[in-house]
PDB file of C-alpha atoms in Angstrom:
ATOM      1  CA  ASN A 588       0.002  -0.002   0.013  1.00 69.00           C
ATOM      2  CA  ALA A 589       1.284   3.459  -0.901  1.00 78.00           C
ATOM      3  CA  GLY A 590      -1.016   5.113   1.669  1.00 91.00           C
ATOM      4  CA  VAL A 591      -1.722   8.736   0.764  1.00 95.00           C
ATOM      5  CA  THR A 592       0.190  10.228  -2.184  1.00 95.00           C
ATOM      6  CA  GLN A 593       0.391  13.820  -3.312  1.00 97.00           C
ATOM      7  CA  THR A 594       1.656  15.459  -6.465  1.00 96.00           C
ATOM      8  CA  PRO A 595       3.559  17.604  -7.015  1.00 96.00           C
ATOM      9  CA  LYS A 596       6.043  17.704  -4.131  1.00 94.00           C
ATOM     10  CA  PHE A 597       7.141  21.253  -4.917  1.00 95.00           C
ATOM     11  CA  GLN A 598       5.717  24.018  -6.985  1.00 96.00           C
ATOM     12  CA  VAL A 599       6.474  27.669  -7.649  1.00 97.00           C
ATOM     13  CA  LEU A 600       3.702  29.902  -9.157  1.00 96.00           C
ATOM     14  CA  LYS A 601       3.422  33.507 -10.077  1.00 97.00           C
ATOM     15  CA  THR A 602       0.578  35.579  -8.681  1.00 97.00           C
ATOM     16  CA  GLY A 603      -2.597  34.961 -10.613  1.00 97.00           C
ATOM     17  CA  GLN A 604      -1.620  31.555 -11.987  1.00 97.00           C
ATOM     18  CA  SER A 605      -3.745  28.530 -11.402  1.00 96.00           C
ATOM     19  CA  MET A 606      -2.891  24.947 -10.420  1.00 96.00           C
ATOM     20  CA  THR A 607      -4.348  21.798  -9.042  1.00 97.00           C
ATOM     21  CA  LEU A 608      -2.837  19.720  -6.281  1.00 97.00           C
ATOM     22  CA  GLN A 609      -3.590  16.019  -6.584  1.00 97.00           C
ATOM     23  CA  CYS A 610      -4.161  13.557  -3.765  1.00 97.00           C
ATOM     24  CA  ALA A 611      -4.935   9.835  -3.837  1.00 97.00           C
ATOM     25  CA  GLN A 612      -5.315   7.165  -1.207  1.00 96.00           C
ATOM     26  CA  ASP A 613      -5.399   3.379  -1.604  1.00 95.00           C
ATOM     27  CA  MET A 614      -6.838   2.450   1.851  1.00 92.00           C
ATOM     28  CA  ASN A 615     -10.437   2.536   0.873  1.00 92.00           C
ATOM     29  CA  HIS A 616     -11.062   5.440   3.265  1.00 91.00           C
ATOM     30  CA  ASN A 617     -14.383   7.314   3.086  1.00 90.00           C
ATOM     31  CA  SER A 618     -13.213  10.727   4.288  1.00 91.00           C
ATOM     32  CA  MET A 619     -10.514  12.941   2.771  1.00 93.00           C
ATOM     33  CA  TYR A 620      -9.119  16.373   3.843  1.00 94.00           C
ATOM     34  CA  TRP A 621      -6.929  19.185   2.702  1.00 96.00           C
ATOM     35  CA  TYR A 622      -4.905  21.189   5.205  1.00 95.00           C
ATOM     36  CA  ARG A 623      -2.395  23.935   5.003  1.00 96.00           C
ATOM     37  CA  GLN A 624       0.490  24.278   7.443  1.00 94.00           C
ATOM     38  CA  ASP A 625       2.107  27.621   8.188  1.00 92.00           C
ATOM     39  CA  PRO A 626       4.838  28.361  10.765  1.00 86.00           C
ATOM     40  CA  GLY A 627       3.390  28.920  14.178  1.00 82.00           C
ATOM     41  CA  MET A 628      -0.189  28.241  12.963  1.00 84.00           C
ATOM     42  CA  GLY A 629      -0.359  24.444  13.205  1.00 85.00           C
ATOM     43  CA  LEU A 630      -2.585  22.731  10.604  1.00 89.00           C
ATOM     44  CA  ARG A 631      -5.706  24.457   9.363  1.00 91.00           C
ATOM     45  CA  LEU A 632      -8.441  22.611   7.490  1.00 91.00           C
ATOM     46  CA  ILE A 633      -9.213  24.025   4.070  1.00 94.00           C
ATOM     47  CA  TYR A 634     -11.843  21.558   2.785  1.00 95.00           C
ATOM     48  CA  TYR A 635     -12.959  18.081   3.512  1.00 93.00           C
ATOM     49  CA  SER A 636     -15.029  15.337   1.905  1.00 93.00           C
ATOM     50  CA  ALA A 637     -16.907  13.012   4.256  1.00 89.00           C
ATOM     51  CA  SER A 638     -17.679  10.632   1.460  1.00 88.00           C
ATOM     52  CA  GLU A 639     -17.569  10.293  -2.268  1.00 90.00           C
ATOM     53  CA  GLY A 640     -19.760  12.970  -3.802  1.00 89.00           C
ATOM     54  CA  THR A 641     -19.726  15.414  -0.902  1.00 92.00           C
ATOM     55  CA  THR A 642     -17.449  18.316   0.088  1.00 94.00           C
ATOM     56  CA  ASP A 643     -17.550  20.871   2.857  1.00 93.00           C
ATOM     57  CA  LYS A 644     -15.692  23.960   3.777  1.00 93.00           C
ATOM     58  CA  GLY A 645     -13.228  23.917   6.612  1.00 90.00           C
ATOM     59  CA  GLU A 646     -11.645  26.784   8.575  1.00 88.00           C
ATOM     60  CA  VAL A 647      -9.866  28.540   5.643  1.00 93.00           C
ATOM     61  CA  PRO A 648     -11.612  27.773   2.349  1.00 95.00           C
ATOM     62  CA  ASN A 649     -11.352  31.202   0.621  1.00 96.00           C
ATOM     63  CA  GLY A 650      -9.343  31.038  -2.618  1.00 96.00           C
ATOM     64  CA  TYR A 651      -9.621  27.266  -2.960  1.00 97.00           C
ATOM     65  CA  ASN A 652     -11.910  24.783  -4.656  1.00 97.00           C
ATOM     66  CA  VAL A 653     -12.004  20.999  -4.337  1.00 97.00           C
ATOM     67  CA  SER A 654     -13.247  18.001  -6.272  1.00 96.00           C
ATOM     68  CA  ARG A 655     -13.815  14.544  -4.948  1.00 96.00           C
ATOM     69  CA  LEU A 656     -13.258  12.740  -8.202  1.00 88.00           C
ATOM     70  CA  ASN A 657     -13.989   9.270  -6.805  1.00 95.00           C
ATOM     71  CA  LYS A 658     -13.453   7.439  -3.607  1.00 95.00           C
ATOM     72  CA  ARG A 659      -9.640   7.423  -4.024  1.00 96.00           C
ATOM     73  CA  GLU A 660      -8.943  10.999  -5.276  1.00 97.00           C
ATOM     74  CA  PHE A 661      -9.476  14.442  -3.825  1.00 97.00           C
ATOM     75  CA  SER A 662      -7.963  17.426  -5.602  1.00 97.00           C
ATOM     76  CA  LEU A 663      -7.402  21.042  -4.474  1.00 98.00           C
ATOM     77  CA  ARG A 664      -7.493  23.895  -6.976  1.00 97.00           C
ATOM     78  CA  LEU A 665      -6.096  27.390  -6.697  1.00 96.00           C
ATOM     79  CA  GLU A 666      -7.825  29.454  -9.417  1.00 93.00           C
ATOM     80  CA  SER A 667      -5.746  32.615  -8.969  1.00 96.00           C
ATOM     81  CA  ALA A 668      -2.796  32.105  -6.689  1.00 96.00           C
ATOM     82  CA  ALA A 669      -1.829  34.800  -4.159  1.00 97.00           C
ATOM     83  CA  PRO A 670       1.355  35.135  -2.084  1.00 97.00           C
ATOM     84  CA  SER A 671      -0.774  34.440   1.007  1.00 96.00           C
ATOM     85  CA  GLN A 672      -1.278  30.945  -0.320  1.00 97.00           C
ATOM     86  CA  THR A 673       2.423  30.193   0.037  1.00 97.00           C
ATOM     87  CA  SER A 674       2.335  27.215   2.381  1.00 97.00           C
ATOM     88  CA  VAL A 675       2.766  23.473   2.774  1.00 96.00           C
ATOM     89  CA  TYR A 676      -0.335  21.613   1.798  1.00 97.00           C
ATOM     90  CA  PHE A 677      -1.279  18.221   3.264  1.00 96.00           C
ATOM     91  CA  CYS A 678      -3.860  15.799   2.161  1.00 96.00           C
ATOM     92  CA  ALA A 679      -5.198  13.262   4.640  1.00 94.00           C
ATOM     93  CA  SER A 680      -7.756  10.404   4.715  1.00 92.00           C
ATOM     94  CA  THR A 681      -9.551   8.400   7.355  1.00 87.00           C
ATOM     95  CA  SER A 682     -12.446   6.034   8.034  1.00 79.00           C
ATOM     96  CA  ALA A 683     -14.329   5.519  11.275  1.00 70.00           C
ATOM     97  CA  GLY A 684     -12.127   3.949  13.866  1.00 65.00           C
ATOM     98  CA  THR A 685      -8.875   4.612  12.095  1.00 68.00           C
ATOM     99  CA  GLY A 686      -6.471   7.429  12.684  1.00 72.00           C
ATOM    100  CA  ARG A 687      -5.919  10.174  10.119  1.00 83.00           C
ATOM    101  CA  PHE A 688      -3.318   9.253   7.563  1.00 89.00           C
ATOM    102  CA  PHE A 689      -1.401  12.103   5.952  1.00 92.00           C
ATOM    103  CA  GLY A 690       0.411  12.449   2.683  1.00 94.00           C
ATOM    104  CA  PRO A 691       3.984  13.784   2.412  1.00 93.00           C
ATOM    105  CA  GLY A 692       2.924  17.296   1.533  1.00 95.00           C
ATOM    106  CA  THR A 693       3.247  19.773  -1.349  1.00 96.00           C
ATOM    107  CA  ARG A 694       5.457  22.835  -0.801  1.00 96.00           C
ATOM    108  CA  LEU A 695       3.958  25.724  -2.732  1.00 97.00           C
ATOM    109  CA  THR A 696       5.527  29.137  -3.203  1.00 97.00           C
ATOM    110  CA  VAL A 697       3.617  31.999  -4.863  1.00 97.00           C
ATOM    111  CA  LEU A 698       5.725  34.835  -6.040  1.00 96.00           C
TER     112      LEU A 698
ATOM    113  CA  ALA B  45     -16.366  24.428  19.957  1.00 71.00           C
ATOM    114  CA  GLN B  46     -13.217  22.570  20.710  1.00 81.00           C
ATOM    115  CA  SER B  47      -9.694  23.887  21.048  1.00 88.00           C
ATOM    116  CA  VAL B  48      -6.176  22.723  21.924  1.00 92.00           C
ATOM    117  CA  THR B  49      -3.353  24.580  23.648  1.00 95.00           C
ATOM    118  CA  GLN B  50       0.213  23.277  23.523  1.00 96.00           C
ATOM    119  CA  LEU B  51       2.369  24.930  26.088  1.00 93.00           C
ATOM    120  CA  GLY B  52       5.777  25.811  24.654  1.00 91.00           C
ATOM    121  CA  SER B  53       6.446  26.187  20.955  1.00 92.00           C
ATOM    122  CA  HIS B  54       9.998  24.743  21.552  1.00 95.00           C
ATOM    123  CA  VAL B  55      11.069  22.206  24.201  1.00 97.00           C
ATOM    124  CA  SER B  56      14.741  21.220  24.634  1.00 97.00           C
ATOM    125  CA  VAL B  57      15.923  18.147  26.571  1.00 97.00           C
ATOM    126  CA  SER B  58      19.120  16.228  26.828  1.00 97.00           C
ATOM    127  CA  GLU B  59      19.535  12.809  25.269  1.00 97.00           C
ATOM    128  CA  GLY B  60      18.418  10.212  27.900  1.00 97.00           C
ATOM    129  CA  ALA B  61      16.248  12.732  29.854  1.00 97.00           C
ATOM    130  CA  LEU B  62      12.504  12.678  30.348  1.00 97.00           C
ATOM    131  CA  VAL B  63      10.436  14.162  27.527  1.00 97.00           C
ATOM    132  CA  LEU B  64       7.223  15.995  28.625  1.00 98.00           C
ATOM    133  CA  LEU B  65       5.127  17.803  26.003  1.00 98.00           C
ATOM    134  CA  ARG B  66       2.067  19.561  27.431  1.00 97.00           C
ATOM    135  CA  CYS B  67      -1.424  19.644  25.844  1.00 97.00           C
ATOM    136  CA  ASN B  68      -4.611  21.060  27.283  1.00 96.00           C
ATOM    137  CA  TYR B  69      -7.953  20.875  25.528  1.00 93.00           C
ATOM    138  CA  SER B  70     -11.467  22.228  25.680  1.00 88.00           C
ATOM    139  CA  SER B  71     -14.459  20.265  24.358  1.00 79.00           C
ATOM    140  CA  SER B  72     -18.175  20.392  25.005  1.00 73.00           C
ATOM    141  CA  VAL B  73     -18.455  16.667  24.804  1.00 75.00           C
ATOM    142  CA  PRO B  74     -16.176  13.780  25.863  1.00 76.00           C
ATOM    143  CA  PRO B  75     -13.258  14.213  23.532  1.00 82.00           C
ATOM    144  CA  TYR B  76     -11.138  11.997  21.348  1.00 87.00           C
ATOM    145  CA  LEU B  77      -7.487  13.068  21.674  1.00 90.00           C
ATOM    146  CA  PHE B  78      -4.496  12.436  19.474  1.00 92.00           C
ATOM    147  CA  TRP B  79      -0.809  13.079  19.327  1.00 95.00           C
ATOM    148  CA  TYR B  80       0.925  13.284  15.902  1.00 95.00           C
ATOM    149  CA  VAL B  81       4.594  13.539  15.088  1.00 96.00           C
ATOM    150  CA  GLN B  82       6.050  15.310  12.052  1.00 94.00           C
ATOM    151  CA  TYR B  83       9.681  14.615  11.077  1.00 93.00           C
ATOM    152  CA  PRO B  84      11.437  17.209   8.879  1.00 89.00           C
ATOM    153  CA  ASN B  85       9.998  17.434   5.391  1.00 84.00           C
ATOM    154  CA  GLN B  86       7.462  14.708   6.043  1.00 88.00           C
ATOM    155  CA  GLY B  87       3.748  14.426   6.704  1.00 90.00           C
ATOM    156  CA  LEU B  88       2.172  13.812  10.118  1.00 92.00           C
ATOM    157  CA  GLN B  89       2.146  10.366  11.639  1.00 92.00           C
ATOM    158  CA  LEU B  90      -0.101   9.184  14.355  1.00 91.00           C
ATOM    159  CA  LEU B  91       1.723   8.504  17.637  1.00 94.00           C
ATOM    160  CA  LEU B  92      -1.259   7.562  19.831  1.00 92.00           C
ATOM    161  CA  LYS B  93      -4.940   8.227  20.439  1.00 89.00           C
ATOM    162  CA  TYR B  94      -7.320   8.316  23.346  1.00 89.00           C
ATOM    163  CA  THR B  95     -10.878   7.141  22.635  1.00 82.00           C
ATOM    164  CA  SER B  96     -12.432   6.786  26.124  1.00 76.00           C
ATOM    165  CA  ALA B  97     -10.916   3.391  27.004  1.00 74.00           C
ATOM    166  CA  ALA B  98      -7.833   3.320  29.300  1.00 83.00           C
ATOM    167  CA  THR B  99      -6.747   6.759  30.484  1.00 88.00           C
ATOM    168  CA  LEU B 100      -3.086   5.904  29.972  1.00 93.00           C
ATOM    169  CA  VAL B 101      -2.436   5.364  26.298  1.00 93.00           C
ATOM    170  CA  LYS B 102       0.741   3.821  24.910  1.00 94.00           C
ATOM    171  CA  GLY B 103       1.929   4.746  21.431  1.00 93.00           C
ATOM    172  CA  ILE B 104       4.776   4.041  19.076  1.00 92.00           C
ATOM    173  CA  ASN B 105       8.458   4.716  19.726  1.00 92.00           C
ATOM    174  CA  GLY B 106       8.030   4.513  23.580  1.00 95.00           C
ATOM    175  CA  PHE B 107       5.738   7.423  23.910  1.00 97.00           C
ATOM    176  CA  GLU B 108       2.663   7.492  26.150  1.00 97.00           C
ATOM    177  CA  ALA B 109       0.029  10.003  27.173  1.00 97.00           C
ATOM    178  CA  GLU B 110      -2.334  10.220  30.086  1.00 94.00           C
ATOM    179  CA  PHE B 111      -5.894  11.593  29.833  1.00 93.00           C
ATOM    180  CA  LYS B 112      -6.793  13.714  32.927  1.00 92.00           C
ATOM    181  CA  LYS B 113     -10.358  14.871  32.723  1.00 89.00           C
ATOM    182  CA  SER B 114     -10.117  17.019  35.905  1.00 90.00           C
ATOM    183  CA  GLU B 115      -7.197  18.885  34.385  1.00 92.00           C
ATOM    184  CA  THR B 116      -8.430  18.803  30.779  1.00 92.00           C
ATOM    185  CA  SER B 117      -4.934  17.604  29.850  1.00 94.00           C
ATOM    186  CA  PHE B 118      -3.372  14.997  27.621  1.00 95.00           C
ATOM    187  CA  HIS B 119       0.388  15.379  28.126  1.00 97.00           C
ATOM    188  CA  LEU B 120       2.835  13.381  26.063  1.00 98.00           C
ATOM    189  CA  THR B 121       5.804  11.704  27.844  1.00 98.00           C
ATOM    190  CA  LYS B 122       8.765   9.437  27.094  1.00 98.00           C
ATOM    191  CA  PRO B 123      11.091   8.302  29.843  1.00 97.00           C
ATOM    192  CA  SER B 124      14.346   8.598  27.908  1.00 97.00           C
ATOM    193  CA  ALA B 125      14.819  10.829  24.946  1.00 97.00           C
ATOM    194  CA  HIS B 126      16.693   9.720  21.767  1.00 96.00           C
ATOM    195  CA  MET B 127      18.240  11.860  19.125  1.00 96.00           C
ATOM    196  CA  SER B 128      15.777  10.425  16.691  1.00 96.00           C
ATOM    197  CA  ASP B 129      12.860  11.909  18.644  1.00 97.00           C
ATOM    198  CA  ALA B 130      13.707  15.443  17.402  1.00 97.00           C
ATOM    199  CA  ALA B 131      10.599  16.470  15.518  1.00 96.00           C
ATOM    200  CA  GLU B 132       7.438  18.564  15.651  1.00 95.00           C
ATOM    201  CA  TYR B 133       4.672  17.241  17.796  1.00 97.00           C
ATOM    202  CA  PHE B 134       1.012  18.129  17.433  1.00 95.00           C
ATOM    203  CA  CYS B 135      -1.840  17.485  19.887  1.00 95.00           C
ATOM    204  CA  ALA B 136      -5.316  17.348  18.404  1.00 91.00           C
ATOM    205  CA  VAL B 137      -8.909  16.976  19.644  1.00 89.00           C
ATOM    206  CA  SER B 138     -12.094  15.745  18.011  1.00 82.00           C
ATOM    207  CA  ASP B 139     -15.586  15.199  19.312  1.00 72.00           C
ATOM    208  CA  SER B 140     -16.256  12.474  16.733  1.00 66.00           C
ATOM    209  CA  GLY B 141     -13.251  10.148  16.724  1.00 56.00           C
ATOM    210  CA  GLY B 142     -11.399  12.182  14.129  1.00 53.00           C
ATOM    211  CA  GLY B 143     -13.808  11.411  11.354  1.00 53.00           C
ATOM    212  CA  ALA B 144     -15.604  13.600   8.927  1.00 54.00           C
ATOM    213  CA  ASP B 145     -16.298  16.392  11.436  1.00 59.00           C
ATOM    214  CA  GLY B 146     -12.633  17.266  11.432  1.00 67.00           C
ATOM    215  CA  LEU B 147      -9.853  17.517  13.871  1.00 81.00           C
ATOM    216  CA  THR B 148      -8.617  20.631  15.682  1.00 86.00           C
ATOM    217  CA  PHE B 149      -4.847  20.833  15.980  1.00 90.00           C
ATOM    218  CA  GLY B 150      -2.655  22.651  18.390  1.00 92.00           C
ATOM    219  CA  LYS B 151       0.043  24.919  17.006  1.00 93.00           C
ATOM    220  CA  GLY B 152       2.752  22.330  17.604  1.00 94.00           C
ATOM    221  CA  THR B 153       5.791  21.879  19.839  1.00 96.00           C
ATOM    222  CA  HIS B 154       9.228  21.519  18.345  1.00 96.00           C
ATOM    223  CA  LEU B 155      11.243  18.990  20.352  1.00 97.00           C
ATOM    224  CA  ILE B 156      14.933  19.576  20.358  1.00 97.00           C
ATOM    225  CA  ILE B 157      17.309  16.851  21.729  1.00 97.00           C
ATOM    226  CA  GLN B 158      20.671  17.983  23.013  1.00 96.00           C
ATOM    227  CA  PRO B 159      23.545  15.482  22.788  1.00 93.00           C
TER     228      PRO B 159
END
């Protein structure tokens, strides 16, 4: 099992550019999440998907959109990147009774 | 609403000394509590979790945590620190077992191990 995989690992964007962060899990988990991690802020939830076909806003959803493509995949899109979106982005998945499994992260810099 | 406070953004201990990382929580319902570890340039890994069974929870790598309801605390300890324990540690609280309702994380404590 690969667990939770994320692509790309690193990305540099210019202000106003768009991009999609990809996440996939092979553990048959129902729920998937996108977080951002900033120094001194811990992890903050951007969006989550409780099950295939549903998505909900988290604590900091502005500037982002998500798609739960199927049970395995949950993508995060930045339509018009801003320097404030420079961060490390983590995808995670879980099912009832399991802990939350995290991907290795995507380090995004917006110039 | 639930929240987590981790006391000390940085904790430094000598190799072989006791590790104590503090976590206090607030929750309107009996909580589920978690500790995660993040090694440099990696994602978070679950160390241990409390889900209303035994109040003393044992995790991986020799870590354990004790749930104290009267103190609303869930401190993480390890009797003897190793150099490999140097990492960022996050305490988290959920009122639903960490499922779809989300998990609230503390801001993290960076553990430094002095040789």
